[in-house]
PDB file of C-alpha atoms in Angstrom:
ATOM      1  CA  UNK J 380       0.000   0.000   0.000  1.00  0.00           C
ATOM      2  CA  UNK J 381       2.681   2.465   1.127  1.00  0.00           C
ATOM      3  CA  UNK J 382       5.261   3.338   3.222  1.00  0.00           C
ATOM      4  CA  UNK J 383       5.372   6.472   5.406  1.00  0.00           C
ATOM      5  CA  UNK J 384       5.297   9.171   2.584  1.00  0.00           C
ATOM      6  CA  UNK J 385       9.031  11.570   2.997  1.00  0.00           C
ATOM      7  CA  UNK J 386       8.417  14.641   3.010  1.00  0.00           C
ATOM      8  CA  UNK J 387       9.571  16.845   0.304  1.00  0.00           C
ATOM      9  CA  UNK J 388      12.607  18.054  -0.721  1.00  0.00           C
ATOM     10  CA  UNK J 389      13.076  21.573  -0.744  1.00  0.00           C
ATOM     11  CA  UNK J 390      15.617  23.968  -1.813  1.00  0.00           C
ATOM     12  CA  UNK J 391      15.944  28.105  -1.073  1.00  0.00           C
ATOM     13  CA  UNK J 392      17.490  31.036  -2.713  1.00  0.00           C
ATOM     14  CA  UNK J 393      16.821  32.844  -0.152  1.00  0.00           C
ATOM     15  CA  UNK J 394      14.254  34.842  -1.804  1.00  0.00           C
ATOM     16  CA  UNK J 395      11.811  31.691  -1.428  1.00  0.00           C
ATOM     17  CA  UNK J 396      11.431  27.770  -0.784  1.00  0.00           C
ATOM     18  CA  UNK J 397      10.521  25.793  -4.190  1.00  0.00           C
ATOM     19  CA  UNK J 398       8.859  22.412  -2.456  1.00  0.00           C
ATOM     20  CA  UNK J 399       9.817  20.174  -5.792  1.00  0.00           C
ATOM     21  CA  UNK J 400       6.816  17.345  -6.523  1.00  0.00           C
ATOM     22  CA  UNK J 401       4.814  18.384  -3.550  1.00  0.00           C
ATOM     23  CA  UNK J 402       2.366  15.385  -2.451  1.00  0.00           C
ATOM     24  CA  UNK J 403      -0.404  17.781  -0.871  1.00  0.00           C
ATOM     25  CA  UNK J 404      -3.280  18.178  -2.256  1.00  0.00           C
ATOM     26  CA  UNK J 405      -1.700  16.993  -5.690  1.00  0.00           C
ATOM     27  CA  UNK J 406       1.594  16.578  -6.608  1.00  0.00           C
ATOM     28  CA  UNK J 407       3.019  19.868  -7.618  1.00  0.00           C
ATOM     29  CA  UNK J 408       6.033  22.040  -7.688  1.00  0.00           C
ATOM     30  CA  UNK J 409       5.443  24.914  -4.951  1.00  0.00           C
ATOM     31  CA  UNK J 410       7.251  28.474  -4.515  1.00  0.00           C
ATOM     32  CA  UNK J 411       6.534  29.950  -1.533  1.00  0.00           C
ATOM     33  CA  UNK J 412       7.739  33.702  -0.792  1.00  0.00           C
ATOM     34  CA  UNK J 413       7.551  35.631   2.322  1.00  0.00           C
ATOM     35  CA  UNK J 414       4.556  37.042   1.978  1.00  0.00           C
ATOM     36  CA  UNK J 415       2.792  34.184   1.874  1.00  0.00           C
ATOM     37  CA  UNK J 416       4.188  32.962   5.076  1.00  0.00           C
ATOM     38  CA  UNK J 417       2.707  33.112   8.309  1.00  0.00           C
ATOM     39  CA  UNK J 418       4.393  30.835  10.454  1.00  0.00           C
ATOM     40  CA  UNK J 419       6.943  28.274  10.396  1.00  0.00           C
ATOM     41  CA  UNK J 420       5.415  25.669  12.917  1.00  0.00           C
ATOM     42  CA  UNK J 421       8.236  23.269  14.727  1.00  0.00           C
ATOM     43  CA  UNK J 422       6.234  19.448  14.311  1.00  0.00           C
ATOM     44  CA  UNK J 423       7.656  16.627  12.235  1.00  0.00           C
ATOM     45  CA  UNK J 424       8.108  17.443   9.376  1.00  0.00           C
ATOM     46  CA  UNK J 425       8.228  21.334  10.110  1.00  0.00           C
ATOM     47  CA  UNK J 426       5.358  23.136   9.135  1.00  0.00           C
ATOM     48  CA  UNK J 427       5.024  26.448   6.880  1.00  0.00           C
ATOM     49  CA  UNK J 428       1.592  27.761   7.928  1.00  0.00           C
ATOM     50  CA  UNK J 429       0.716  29.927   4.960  1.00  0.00           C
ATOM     51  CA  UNK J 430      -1.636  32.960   4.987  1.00  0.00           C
ATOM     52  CA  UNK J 431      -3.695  31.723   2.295  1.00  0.00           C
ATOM     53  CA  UNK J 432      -5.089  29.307   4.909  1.00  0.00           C
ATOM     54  CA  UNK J 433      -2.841  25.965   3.436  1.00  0.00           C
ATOM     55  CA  UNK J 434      -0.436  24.369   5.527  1.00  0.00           C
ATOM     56  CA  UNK J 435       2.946  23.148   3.537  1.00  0.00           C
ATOM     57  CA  UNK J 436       5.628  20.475   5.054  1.00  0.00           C
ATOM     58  CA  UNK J 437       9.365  20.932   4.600  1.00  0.00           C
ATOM     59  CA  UNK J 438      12.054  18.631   5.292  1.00  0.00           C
ATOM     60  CA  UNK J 439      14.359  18.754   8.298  1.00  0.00           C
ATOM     61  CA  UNK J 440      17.418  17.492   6.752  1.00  0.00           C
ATOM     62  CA  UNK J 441      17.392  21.225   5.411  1.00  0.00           C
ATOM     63  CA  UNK J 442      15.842  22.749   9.010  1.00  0.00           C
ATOM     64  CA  UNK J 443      18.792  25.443   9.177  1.00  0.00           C
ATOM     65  CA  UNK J 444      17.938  26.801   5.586  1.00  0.00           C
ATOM     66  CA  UNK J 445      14.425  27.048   6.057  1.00  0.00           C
ATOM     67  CA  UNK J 446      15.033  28.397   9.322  1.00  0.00           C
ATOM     68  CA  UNK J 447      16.727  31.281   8.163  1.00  0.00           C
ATOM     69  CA  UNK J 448      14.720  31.377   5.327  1.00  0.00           C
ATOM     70  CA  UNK J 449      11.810  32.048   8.280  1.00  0.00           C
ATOM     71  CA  UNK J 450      14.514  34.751  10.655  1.00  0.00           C
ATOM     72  CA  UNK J 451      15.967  36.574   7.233  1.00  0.00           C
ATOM     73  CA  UNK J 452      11.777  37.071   6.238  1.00  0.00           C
ATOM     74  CA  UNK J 453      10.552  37.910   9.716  1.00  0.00           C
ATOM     75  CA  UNK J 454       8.172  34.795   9.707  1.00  0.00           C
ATOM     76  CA  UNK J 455       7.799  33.708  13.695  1.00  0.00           C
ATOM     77  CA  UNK J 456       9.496  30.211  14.270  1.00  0.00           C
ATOM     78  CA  UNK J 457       6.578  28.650  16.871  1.00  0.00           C
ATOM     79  CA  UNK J 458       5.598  25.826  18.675  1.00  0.00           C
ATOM     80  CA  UNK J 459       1.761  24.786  18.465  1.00  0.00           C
ATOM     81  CA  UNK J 460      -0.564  22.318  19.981  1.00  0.00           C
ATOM     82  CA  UNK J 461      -0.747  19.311  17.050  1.00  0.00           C
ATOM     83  CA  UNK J 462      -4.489  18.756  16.950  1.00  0.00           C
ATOM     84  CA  UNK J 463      -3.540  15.370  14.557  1.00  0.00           C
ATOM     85  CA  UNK J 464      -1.072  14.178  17.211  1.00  0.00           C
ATOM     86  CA  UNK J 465      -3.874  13.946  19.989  1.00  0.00           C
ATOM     87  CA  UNK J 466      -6.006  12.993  17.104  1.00  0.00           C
ATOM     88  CA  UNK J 467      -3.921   9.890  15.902  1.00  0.00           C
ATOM     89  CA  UNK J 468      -1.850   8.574  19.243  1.00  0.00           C
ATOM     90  CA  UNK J 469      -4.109   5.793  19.616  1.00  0.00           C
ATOM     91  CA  UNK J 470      -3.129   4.110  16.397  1.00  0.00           C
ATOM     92  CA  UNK J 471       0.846   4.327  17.438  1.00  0.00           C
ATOM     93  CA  UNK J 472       2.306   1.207  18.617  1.00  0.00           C
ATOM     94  CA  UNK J 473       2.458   2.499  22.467  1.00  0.00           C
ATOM     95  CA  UNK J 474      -0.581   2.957  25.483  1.00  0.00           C
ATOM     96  CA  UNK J 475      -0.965   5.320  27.331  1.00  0.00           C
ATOM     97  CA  UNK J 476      -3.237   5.913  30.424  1.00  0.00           C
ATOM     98  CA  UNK J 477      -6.481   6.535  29.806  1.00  0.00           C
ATOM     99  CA  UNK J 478      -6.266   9.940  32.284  1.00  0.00           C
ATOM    100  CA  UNK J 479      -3.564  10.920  28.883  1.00  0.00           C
ATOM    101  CA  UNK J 480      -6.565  10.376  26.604  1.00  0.00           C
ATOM    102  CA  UNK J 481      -9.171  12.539  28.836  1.00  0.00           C
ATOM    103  CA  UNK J 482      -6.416  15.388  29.153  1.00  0.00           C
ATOM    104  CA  UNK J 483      -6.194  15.350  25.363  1.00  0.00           C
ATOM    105  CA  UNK J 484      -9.871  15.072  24.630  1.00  0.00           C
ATOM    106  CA  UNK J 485     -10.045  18.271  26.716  1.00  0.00           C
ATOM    107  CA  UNK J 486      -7.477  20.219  25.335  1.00  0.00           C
ATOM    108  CA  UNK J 487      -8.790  19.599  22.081  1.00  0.00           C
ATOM    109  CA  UNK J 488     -12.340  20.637  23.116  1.00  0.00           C
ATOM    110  CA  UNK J 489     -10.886  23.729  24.634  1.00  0.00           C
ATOM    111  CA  UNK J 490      -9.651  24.606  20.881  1.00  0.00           C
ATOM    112  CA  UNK J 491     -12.796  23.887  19.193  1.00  0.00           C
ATOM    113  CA  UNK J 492     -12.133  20.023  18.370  1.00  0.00           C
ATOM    114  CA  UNK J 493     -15.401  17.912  20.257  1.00  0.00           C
ATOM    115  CA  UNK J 494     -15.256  14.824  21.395  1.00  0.00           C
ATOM    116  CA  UNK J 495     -17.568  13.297  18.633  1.00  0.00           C
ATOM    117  CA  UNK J 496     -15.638  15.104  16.135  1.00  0.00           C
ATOM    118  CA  UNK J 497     -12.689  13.152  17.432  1.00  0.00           C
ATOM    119  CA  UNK J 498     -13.877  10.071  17.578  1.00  0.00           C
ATOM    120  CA  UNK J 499     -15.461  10.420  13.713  1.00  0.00           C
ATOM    121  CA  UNK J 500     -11.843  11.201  12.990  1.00  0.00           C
ATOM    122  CA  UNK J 501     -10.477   8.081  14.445  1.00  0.00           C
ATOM    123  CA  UNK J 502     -13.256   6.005  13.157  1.00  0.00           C
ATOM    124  CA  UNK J 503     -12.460   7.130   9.445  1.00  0.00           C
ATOM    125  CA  UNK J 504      -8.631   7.234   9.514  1.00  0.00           C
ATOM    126  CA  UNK J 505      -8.637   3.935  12.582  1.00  0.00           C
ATOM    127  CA  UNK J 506      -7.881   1.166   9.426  1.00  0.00           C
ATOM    128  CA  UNK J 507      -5.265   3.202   7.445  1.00  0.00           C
ATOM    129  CA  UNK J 508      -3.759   4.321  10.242  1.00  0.00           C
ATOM    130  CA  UNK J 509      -3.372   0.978  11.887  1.00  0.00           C
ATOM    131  CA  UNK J 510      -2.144  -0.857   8.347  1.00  0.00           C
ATOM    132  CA  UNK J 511       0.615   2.103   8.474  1.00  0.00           C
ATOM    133  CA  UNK J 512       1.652   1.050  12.147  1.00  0.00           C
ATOM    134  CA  UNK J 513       1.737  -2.457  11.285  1.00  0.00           C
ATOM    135  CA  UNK J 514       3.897  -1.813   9.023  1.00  0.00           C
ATOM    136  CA  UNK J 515       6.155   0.795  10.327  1.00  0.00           C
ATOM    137  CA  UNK J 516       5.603  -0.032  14.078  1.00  0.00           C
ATOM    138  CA  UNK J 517       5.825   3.508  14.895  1.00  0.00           C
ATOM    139  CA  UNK J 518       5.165   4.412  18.134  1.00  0.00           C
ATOM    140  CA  UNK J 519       6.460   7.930  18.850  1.00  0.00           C
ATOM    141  CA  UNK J 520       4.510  10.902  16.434  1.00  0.00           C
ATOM    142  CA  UNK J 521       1.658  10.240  13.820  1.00  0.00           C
ATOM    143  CA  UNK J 522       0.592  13.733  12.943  1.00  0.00           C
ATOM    144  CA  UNK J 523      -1.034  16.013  10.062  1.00  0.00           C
ATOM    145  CA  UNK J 524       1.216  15.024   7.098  1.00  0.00           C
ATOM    146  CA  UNK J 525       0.622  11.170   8.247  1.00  0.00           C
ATOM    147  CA  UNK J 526      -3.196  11.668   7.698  1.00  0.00           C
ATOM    148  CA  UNK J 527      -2.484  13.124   4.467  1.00  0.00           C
ATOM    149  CA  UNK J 528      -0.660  10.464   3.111  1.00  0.00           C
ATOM    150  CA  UNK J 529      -2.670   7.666   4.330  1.00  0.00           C
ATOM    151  CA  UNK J 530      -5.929   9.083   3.172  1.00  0.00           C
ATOM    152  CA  UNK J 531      -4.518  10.535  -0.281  1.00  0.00           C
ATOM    153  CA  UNK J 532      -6.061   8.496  -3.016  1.00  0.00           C
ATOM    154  CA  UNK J 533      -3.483   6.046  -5.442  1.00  0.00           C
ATOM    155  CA  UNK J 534      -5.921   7.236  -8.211  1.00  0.00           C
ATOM    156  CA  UNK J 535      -7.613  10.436  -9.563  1.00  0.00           C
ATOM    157  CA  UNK J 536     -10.913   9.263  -9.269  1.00  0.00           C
ATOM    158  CA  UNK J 537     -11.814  10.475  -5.920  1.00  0.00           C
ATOM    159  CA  UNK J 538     -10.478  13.828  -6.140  1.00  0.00           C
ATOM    160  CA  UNK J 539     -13.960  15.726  -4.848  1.00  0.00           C
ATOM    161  CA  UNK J 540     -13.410  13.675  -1.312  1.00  0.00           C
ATOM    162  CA  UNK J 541      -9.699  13.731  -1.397  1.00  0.00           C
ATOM    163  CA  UNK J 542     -10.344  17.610  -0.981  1.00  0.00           C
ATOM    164  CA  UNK J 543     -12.912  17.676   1.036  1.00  0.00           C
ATOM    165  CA  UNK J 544     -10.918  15.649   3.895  1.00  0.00           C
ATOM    166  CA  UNK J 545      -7.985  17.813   2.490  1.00  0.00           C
ATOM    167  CA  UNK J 546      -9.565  21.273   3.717  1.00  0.00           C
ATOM    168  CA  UNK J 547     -11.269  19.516   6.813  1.00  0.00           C
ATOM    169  CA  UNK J 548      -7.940  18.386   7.766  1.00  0.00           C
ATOM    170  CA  UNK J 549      -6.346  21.904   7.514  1.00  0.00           C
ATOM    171  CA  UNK J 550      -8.657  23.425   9.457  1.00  0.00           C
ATOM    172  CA  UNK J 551      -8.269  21.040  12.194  1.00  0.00           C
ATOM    173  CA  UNK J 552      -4.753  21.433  12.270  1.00  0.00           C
ATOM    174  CA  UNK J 553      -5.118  25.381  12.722  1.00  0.00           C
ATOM    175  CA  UNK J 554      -7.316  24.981  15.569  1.00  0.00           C
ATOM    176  CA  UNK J 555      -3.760  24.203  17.742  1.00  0.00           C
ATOM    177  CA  UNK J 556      -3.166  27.105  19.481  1.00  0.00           C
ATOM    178  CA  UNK J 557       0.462  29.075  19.734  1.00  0.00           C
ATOM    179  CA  UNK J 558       2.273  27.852  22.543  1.00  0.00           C
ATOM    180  CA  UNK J 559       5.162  29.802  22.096  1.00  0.00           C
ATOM    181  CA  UNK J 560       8.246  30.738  19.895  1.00  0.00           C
ATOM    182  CA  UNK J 561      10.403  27.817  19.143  1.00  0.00           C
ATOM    183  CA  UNK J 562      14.286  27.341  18.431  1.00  0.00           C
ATOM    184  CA  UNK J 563      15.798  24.994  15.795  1.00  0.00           C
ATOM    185  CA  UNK J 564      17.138  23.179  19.136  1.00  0.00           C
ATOM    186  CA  UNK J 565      14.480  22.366  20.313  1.00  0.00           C
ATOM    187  CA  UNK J 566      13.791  20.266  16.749  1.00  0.00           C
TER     188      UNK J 566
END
């Protein structure tokens, strides 16, 4: 079916980030300039919040470029709440206490995410998600660009729901609230 997805690799002039054959939502060459950046988002892969609304992954073996890319732009370096981590830790290859699942379920209601909402979520993704821990026997971080790659289609032919879980999904993701600024470090 498919291995974790990589993320993309990216290159910078400085001046911008060209994302060559980005996966998401179709596969794509992407140039992002400062102005469209709003954030640069420290999960795994790092995140490029954009101010269009999209969300775009870069690799970290280039983490220092992309950083500076961010500091030379004056785009904030932060660290948010993952709404898809909370939303897919039960499909990684670890337990946790069920007091760690109440917390979560709280914080995520306290951002706009409900319970029911969460548990649709986990009934949808629950058999892709668990084929891609079966085979990878990850048990540390499943996040956003996981969910992407396990529900984009192998086909064109279900392109109308392929975006329509594409723009739910983004939306979910910037429910996670700031938590503050973030240093490559802490990566």
């Amino acid at each position: 079916m498919w291995p974790k997805l990589p993320p993309p690799k990216i290159a910078s002039d400085g001046a911008s980030v060209i994302l060559e054959h980005y996966p998401f939502p179709r596969k794509r060459t992407r140039s992002i300039v400062p102005a469209d950046c709003e954030a640069l988002v420290d999960w795994f892969p790092l995140a490029m919040f954009l101010k269009n609304g999209d969300i775009v992954f870069l690799s970290r073996e280039r983490a220092s470029k992309v950083v500076a890319f961010a500091e030379t732009n004056g785009v904030p370096f932060e660290r948010r709440h993952d709404m898809w981590s909370m939303i897919l830790d039960p499909f990684l290859d670890t337990e946790y206490a069920e007091t760690y699942y109440q917390q979560t379920s709280s914080q995520m209601a306290k951002m706009g995410l409900a319970h029911e909402q969460v548990e649709a979520l986990r009934d949808r993704l629950g058999p892709k998600m668990l084929l891609l821990t079966a085979m990878s026997w990850e048990w540390q971080y499943y996040g956003l660009f996981d969910a992407l790659a396990v529900m984009r289609p192998a086909t064109p032919f279900r392109k109308r729901r392929w975006q329509a879980f594409y723009k739910e999904a983004i939306r979910i993701a910037r429910l996670g609230q700031v938590i503050g600024d973030a240093k490559l470090a802490d990566s």
